[in-house]
Tab-separated table of C-alpha atoms in Angstrom:
chain	number	residue	atom	x	y	z
A	11	MET	CA	-94.192	123.269	9.942
A	12	SER	CA	-95.701	120.182	11.836
A	13	MET	CA	-99.511	119.986	12.813
A	14	ASN	CA	-98.897	120.104	16.410
A	15	SER	CA	-96.184	123.562	15.887
A	16	THR	CA	-99.532	125.116	14.300
A	17	ARG	CA	-101.917	124.154	17.348
A	18	GLU	CA	-98.980	125.001	20.475
A	19	SER	CA	-98.460	128.569	18.369
A	20	GLY	CA	-102.299	129.405	18.298
A	21	GLN	CA	-103.027	128.254	21.663
A	22	ALA	CA	-99.735	130.069	23.317
A	23	ALA	CA	-101.135	133.390	21.231
A	24	PRO	CA	-104.471	133.753	23.393
A	25	ILE	CA	-101.516	134.230	26.815
A	26	TYR	CA	-99.499	136.136	25.370
A	27	ILE	CA	-102.429	138.731	24.794
A	28	THR	CA	-103.454	138.625	27.803
A	29	MET	CA	-100.510	138.858	29.694
A	30	VAL	CA	-99.664	141.996	28.555
A	31	ALA	CA	-102.775	142.981	29.165
A	32	GLY	CA	-102.210	142.404	31.978
A	33	LEU	CA	-99.333	144.751	31.922
A	34	LEU	CA	-100.545	147.130	30.796
A	35	PHE	CA	-103.904	147.716	32.728
A	36	LEU	CA	-100.785	146.628	36.439
A	37	ALA	CA	-98.458	149.500	33.979
A	38	LEU	CA	-101.239	151.895	34.067
A	39	ALA	CA	-102.239	151.334	37.832
A	40	PHE	CA	-99.851	152.076	38.334
A	41	PHE	CA	-99.032	155.428	37.376
A	42	ALA	CA	-102.580	156.983	38.300
A	43	VAL	CA	-101.343	155.806	41.873
A	44	GLY	CA	-98.404	157.982	41.757
A	45	GLN	CA	-99.349	161.060	39.805
A	46	ALA	CA	-102.266	160.378	42.203
A	47	GLY	CA	-99.591	159.703	45.194
A	48	ALA	CA	-97.724	163.709	43.446
A	49	THR	CA	-100.569	165.268	44.063
A	50	ARG	CA	-101.344	164.115	47.794
A	51	ASN	CA	-97.369	165.170	48.396
A	52	GLY	CA	-98.395	168.837	46.732
A	53	ALA	CA	-101.366	169.305	48.911
A	54	GLN	CA	-98.988	168.238	52.057
A	55	SER	CA	-96.346	170.791	50.471
A	56	ALA	CA	-99.588	173.361	50.008
A	57	ALA	CA	-100.329	173.629	53.778
A	58	ASP	CA	-96.657	173.502	55.888
A	59	ALA	CA	-95.201	176.135	53.347
A	60	ALA	CA	-99.047	178.165	53.755
A	61	ALA	CA	-98.732	177.667	58.660
A	62	LEU	CA	-96.324	178.750	58.465
A	63	ALA	CA	-96.106	181.895	56.109
A	64	ALA	CA	-99.456	182.526	58.379
A	65	ALA	CA	-97.065	182.077	62.008
A	66	GLN	CA	-94.789	183.932	60.101
A	67	GLU	CA	-96.805	187.300	59.495
A	68	SER	CA	-98.122	186.992	62.740
A	69	ARG	CA	-95.230	187.533	64.266
A	70	ASP	CA	-93.883	190.488	61.438
A	71	LEU	CA	-97.199	191.693	62.667
A	72	PHE	CA	-96.880	191.563	66.107
A	73	SER	CA	-93.882	193.543	65.932
A	74	GLU	CA	-95.633	196.776	67.013
A	75	ASP	CA	-96.832	195.127	70.044
A	76	PHE	CA	-93.304	194.265	71.087
A	77	LEU	CA	-91.958	197.623	71.179
A	78	GLY	CA	-94.527	199.097	72.698
A	79	GLY	CA	-94.596	196.779	75.980
A	80	LEU	CA	-90.845	196.381	75.656
A	81	LEU	CA	-90.055	198.331	78.353
A	82	ASN	CA	-91.969	196.352	80.841
A	83	PRO	CA	-91.823	193.664	82.423
A	84	GLY	CA	-94.413	191.847	83.871
A	85	PHE	CA	-95.776	192.084	79.475
A	86	LEU	CA	-92.131	190.510	79.178
A	87	GLU	CA	-91.713	187.977	81.513
A	88	ASP	CA	-95.298	186.738	80.358
A	89	LEU	CA	-94.211	186.988	76.750
A	90	PHE	CA	-91.055	184.424	77.379
A	91	ASN	CA	-91.728	182.972	80.124
A	92	GLY	CA	-95.152	182.338	80.350
A	93	ASP	CA	-98.224	182.218	77.940
A	94	ARG	CA	-98.806	185.495	76.707
A	95	ILE	CA	-99.966	185.062	72.370
A	96	GLY	CA	-99.174	187.153	70.066
A	97	THR	CA	-101.123	187.841	67.401
A	98	ALA	CA	-103.927	185.804	65.174
A	99	ASP	CA	-103.595	188.140	61.794
A	100	GLY	CA	-101.698	185.451	59.653
A	101	CYS	CA	-104.623	183.543	57.576
A	102	SER	CA	-104.575	186.033	54.651
A	103	ALA	CA	-100.512	185.245	53.097
A	104	ALA	CA	-101.544	181.710	54.630
A	105	ALA	CA	-104.417	182.068	51.538
A	106	ARG	CA	-102.016	183.408	49.319
A	107	PHE	CA	-99.406	181.140	49.347
A	108	ALA	CA	-102.081	178.095	49.996
A	109	ASP	CA	-102.523	179.388	45.401
A	110	GLU	CA	-98.852	179.857	44.877
A	111	ASN	CA	-98.624	175.882	45.374
A	112	LYS	CA	-101.813	174.988	43.508
A	113	ALA	CA	-103.305	174.774	46.440
A	114	ASP	CA	-106.623	176.540	47.566
A	115	LEU	CA	-107.711	176.860	51.676
A	116	ASP	CA	-110.214	174.525	52.385
A	117	ASN	CA	-113.375	176.029	54.681
A	118	SER	CA	-115.254	173.115	54.768
A	119	ALA	CA	-112.661	171.385	56.775
A	120	ASP	CA	-113.237	170.738	60.137
A	121	GLY	CA	-112.401	174.417	61.635
A	122	GLY	CA	-112.288	176.182	58.487
A	123	GLY	CA	-109.980	176.823	56.063
A	124	CYS	CA	-106.768	178.657	58.627
A	125	SER	CA	-107.739	179.624	62.120
A	126	PHE	CA	-105.552	180.934	64.970
A	127	ALA	CA	-105.148	178.591	68.233
A	128	ARG	CA	-106.544	179.598	71.248
A	129	ASN	CA	-103.616	178.135	73.857
A	130	ARG	CA	-100.881	179.008	72.304
A	131	TRP	CA	-99.717	181.193	68.956
A	132	SER	CA	-99.904	178.401	66.569
A	133	PHE	CA	-102.209	177.957	62.807
A	134	THR	CA	-103.863	174.995	61.765
A	135	VAL	CA	-103.981	175.894	57.827
A	136	ASN	CA	-106.498	172.802	55.658
A	137	VAL	CA	-105.746	172.792	52.216
A	138	ILE	CA	-107.054	171.112	49.229
A	139	THR	CA	-105.566	171.018	44.890
A	140	GLN	CA	-106.857	172.934	42.338
A	141	LYS	CA	-107.243	170.331	40.296
A	142	PRO	CA	-108.117	166.815	40.722
A	143	MET	CA	-105.597	163.750	41.717
A	144	GLY	CA	-106.045	162.181	38.875
A	145	ALA	CA	-108.133	162.770	35.801
A	146	ASN	CA	-108.576	160.751	32.774
A	147	ILE	CA	-106.469	157.800	34.121
A	148	LEU	CA	-108.610	155.938	36.407
A	149	PRO	CA	-112.543	156.080	36.275
A	150	GLY	CA	-113.556	157.522	39.616
A	151	THR	CA	-110.967	159.627	39.761
A	152	GLU	CA	-111.433	162.681	37.505
A	153	LYS	CA	-113.735	164.942	40.389
A	154	LYS	CA	-111.336	164.499	43.501
A	155	HIS	CA	-108.915	167.051	44.396
A	156	ALA	CA	-105.934	166.445	47.042
A	157	ARG	CA	-107.033	167.685	51.112
A	158	ALA	CA	-103.887	167.576	53.830
A	159	HIS	CA	-103.779	170.147	57.056
A	160	ALA	CA	-100.423	171.258	58.715
A	161	THR	CA	-100.065	173.765	61.893
A	162	ALA	CA	-96.991	175.476	62.166
A	163	VAL	CA	-96.252	177.377	65.870
A	164	VAL	CA	-93.799	180.892	67.322
A	165	GLU	CA	-92.129	180.127	70.199
A	166	PRO	CA	-89.776	182.454	71.972
A	167	ARG	CA	-86.359	182.339	71.248
A	168	CYS	CA	-85.350	183.506	74.715
A	169	THR	CA	-85.874	184.496	77.775
A	170	PHE	CA	-86.798	186.987	80.119
A	171	LYS	CA	-84.236	188.421	82.975
A	172	PRO	CA	-85.736	191.038	85.023
A	173	ALA	CA	-83.785	193.603	86.442
A	174	GLU	CA	-82.176	194.082	89.948
A	175	LYS	CA	-83.219	195.443	91.929
A	176	GLU	CA	-80.260	198.087	93.131
A	177	GLU	CA	-80.735	198.366	89.700
A	178	GLU	CA	-84.496	199.866	89.014
A	179	GLU	CA	-83.300	201.991	92.459
A	180	GLU	CA	-80.545	203.593	90.844
A	181	ALA	CA	-81.421	204.879	87.600
A	182	LYS	CA	-84.685	205.662	89.467
A	183	PRO	CA	-85.335	210.111	89.479
A	184	PRO	CA	-84.850	211.679	92.209
A	185	ALA	CA	-87.657	212.039	95.331
A	186	ASN	CA	-87.890	216.103	94.838
A	187	ASP	CA	-88.753	216.057	90.883
A	188	ASP	CA	-91.125	217.424	89.689
A	189	ASP	CA	-91.906	216.696	85.992
A	190	PRO	CA	-92.706	213.326	85.551
A	191	GLU	CA	-92.018	213.373	81.999
A	192	ASP	CA	-88.822	214.374	82.899
A	193	ALA	CA	-87.445	210.626	84.200
A	194	LYS	CA	-85.411	207.982	82.054
A	195	PRO	CA	-86.548	205.528	81.384
A	196	VAL	CA	-85.629	202.500	83.358
A	197	SER	CA	-84.602	199.146	81.237
A	198	PRO	CA	-85.781	196.218	82.190
A	199	GLY	CA	-83.279	193.837	82.288
A	200	LEU	CA	-82.585	190.874	79.892
A	201	LEU	CA	-83.256	189.287	76.286
A	202	VAL	CA	-80.282	185.750	77.058
A	203	CYS	CA	-80.639	184.713	73.052
A	204	GLY	CA	-78.913	181.725	73.142
A	205	GLY	CA	-76.506	182.019	75.664
A	206	ARG	CA	-76.564	185.521	74.312
A	207	PRO	CA	-77.132	188.472	76.573
A	208	TRP	CA	-79.235	191.674	74.853
A	209	LYS	CA	-79.483	194.442	77.172
A	210	ILE	CA	-82.882	196.179	77.141
A	211	ASP	CA	-81.208	199.939	76.951
A	212	PRO	CA	-84.896	202.333	76.301
A	213	ASP	CA	-82.095	204.361	74.855
A	214	HIS	CA	-81.084	202.301	72.051
A	215	LEU	CA	-84.027	199.820	71.555
A	216	ASP	CA	-82.414	199.958	67.326
A	217	LEU	CA	-80.154	197.802	68.600
A	218	LEU	CA	-81.989	194.342	70.149
A	219	PRO	CA	-82.393	191.584	67.727
A	220	ASP	CA	-85.382	191.686	65.232
A	221	MET	CA	-88.381	189.250	64.839
A	222	ALA	CA	-86.489	186.490	63.651
A	223	ASP	CA	-83.971	185.964	66.075
A	224	LEU	CA	-86.102	186.355	69.211
A	225	PHE	CA	-89.301	184.093	68.082
A	226	LEU	CA	-88.761	180.665	65.861
A	227	VAL	CA	-91.721	179.870	62.626
A	228	ARG	CA	-91.915	175.455	62.651
A	229	LEU	CA	-94.217	172.450	61.729
A	230	ALA	CA	-95.254	171.345	64.500
A	231	ARG	CA	-95.214	167.611	64.492
A	232	ASP	CA	-96.245	166.600	68.223
């Protein structure tokens, strides 16, 4: 081997070492970024699940109030065609589902960990991951946790069509009926769900759709 070849090999060695070190650093950085991204995605999934759980819990708990007002046309008009808001209960389900997705409700966030809206039937949830984004990968990330928020809304699937006046008059008891308790309950009208009418029959309330058929739960993207 000539002296020139030996000299060139000796000069190239530091360059190769620098290149390998640079590639290793880039690989480490990409790994850290990927891990942080996965943690953020996990936080968003936890927030989505928690918000949906809160809204579904609220919808299901509202069934008692719904049945209580089912024969009241004004109640149904407000609920399906107006702005009546459902129950605010549901945040306990949000906390449970956040934990199942390795996150906690972030009570330090603006609005708290779980909040019920005042202007519509919806829940907004803020979560923080239980584990940090990149422990022992890059300096400064050991104690950082990913945060995310989501809002889920409950919306009617149906509209309410009040009974015609003629139907109400026909269903009324005779004027000389002395016992109002013997008066037959009157159907307030129809629920129209997906184009299908459901007559509210006081004698067969068990035939009505369930809460999942009456109310849609979805994530709010607006």
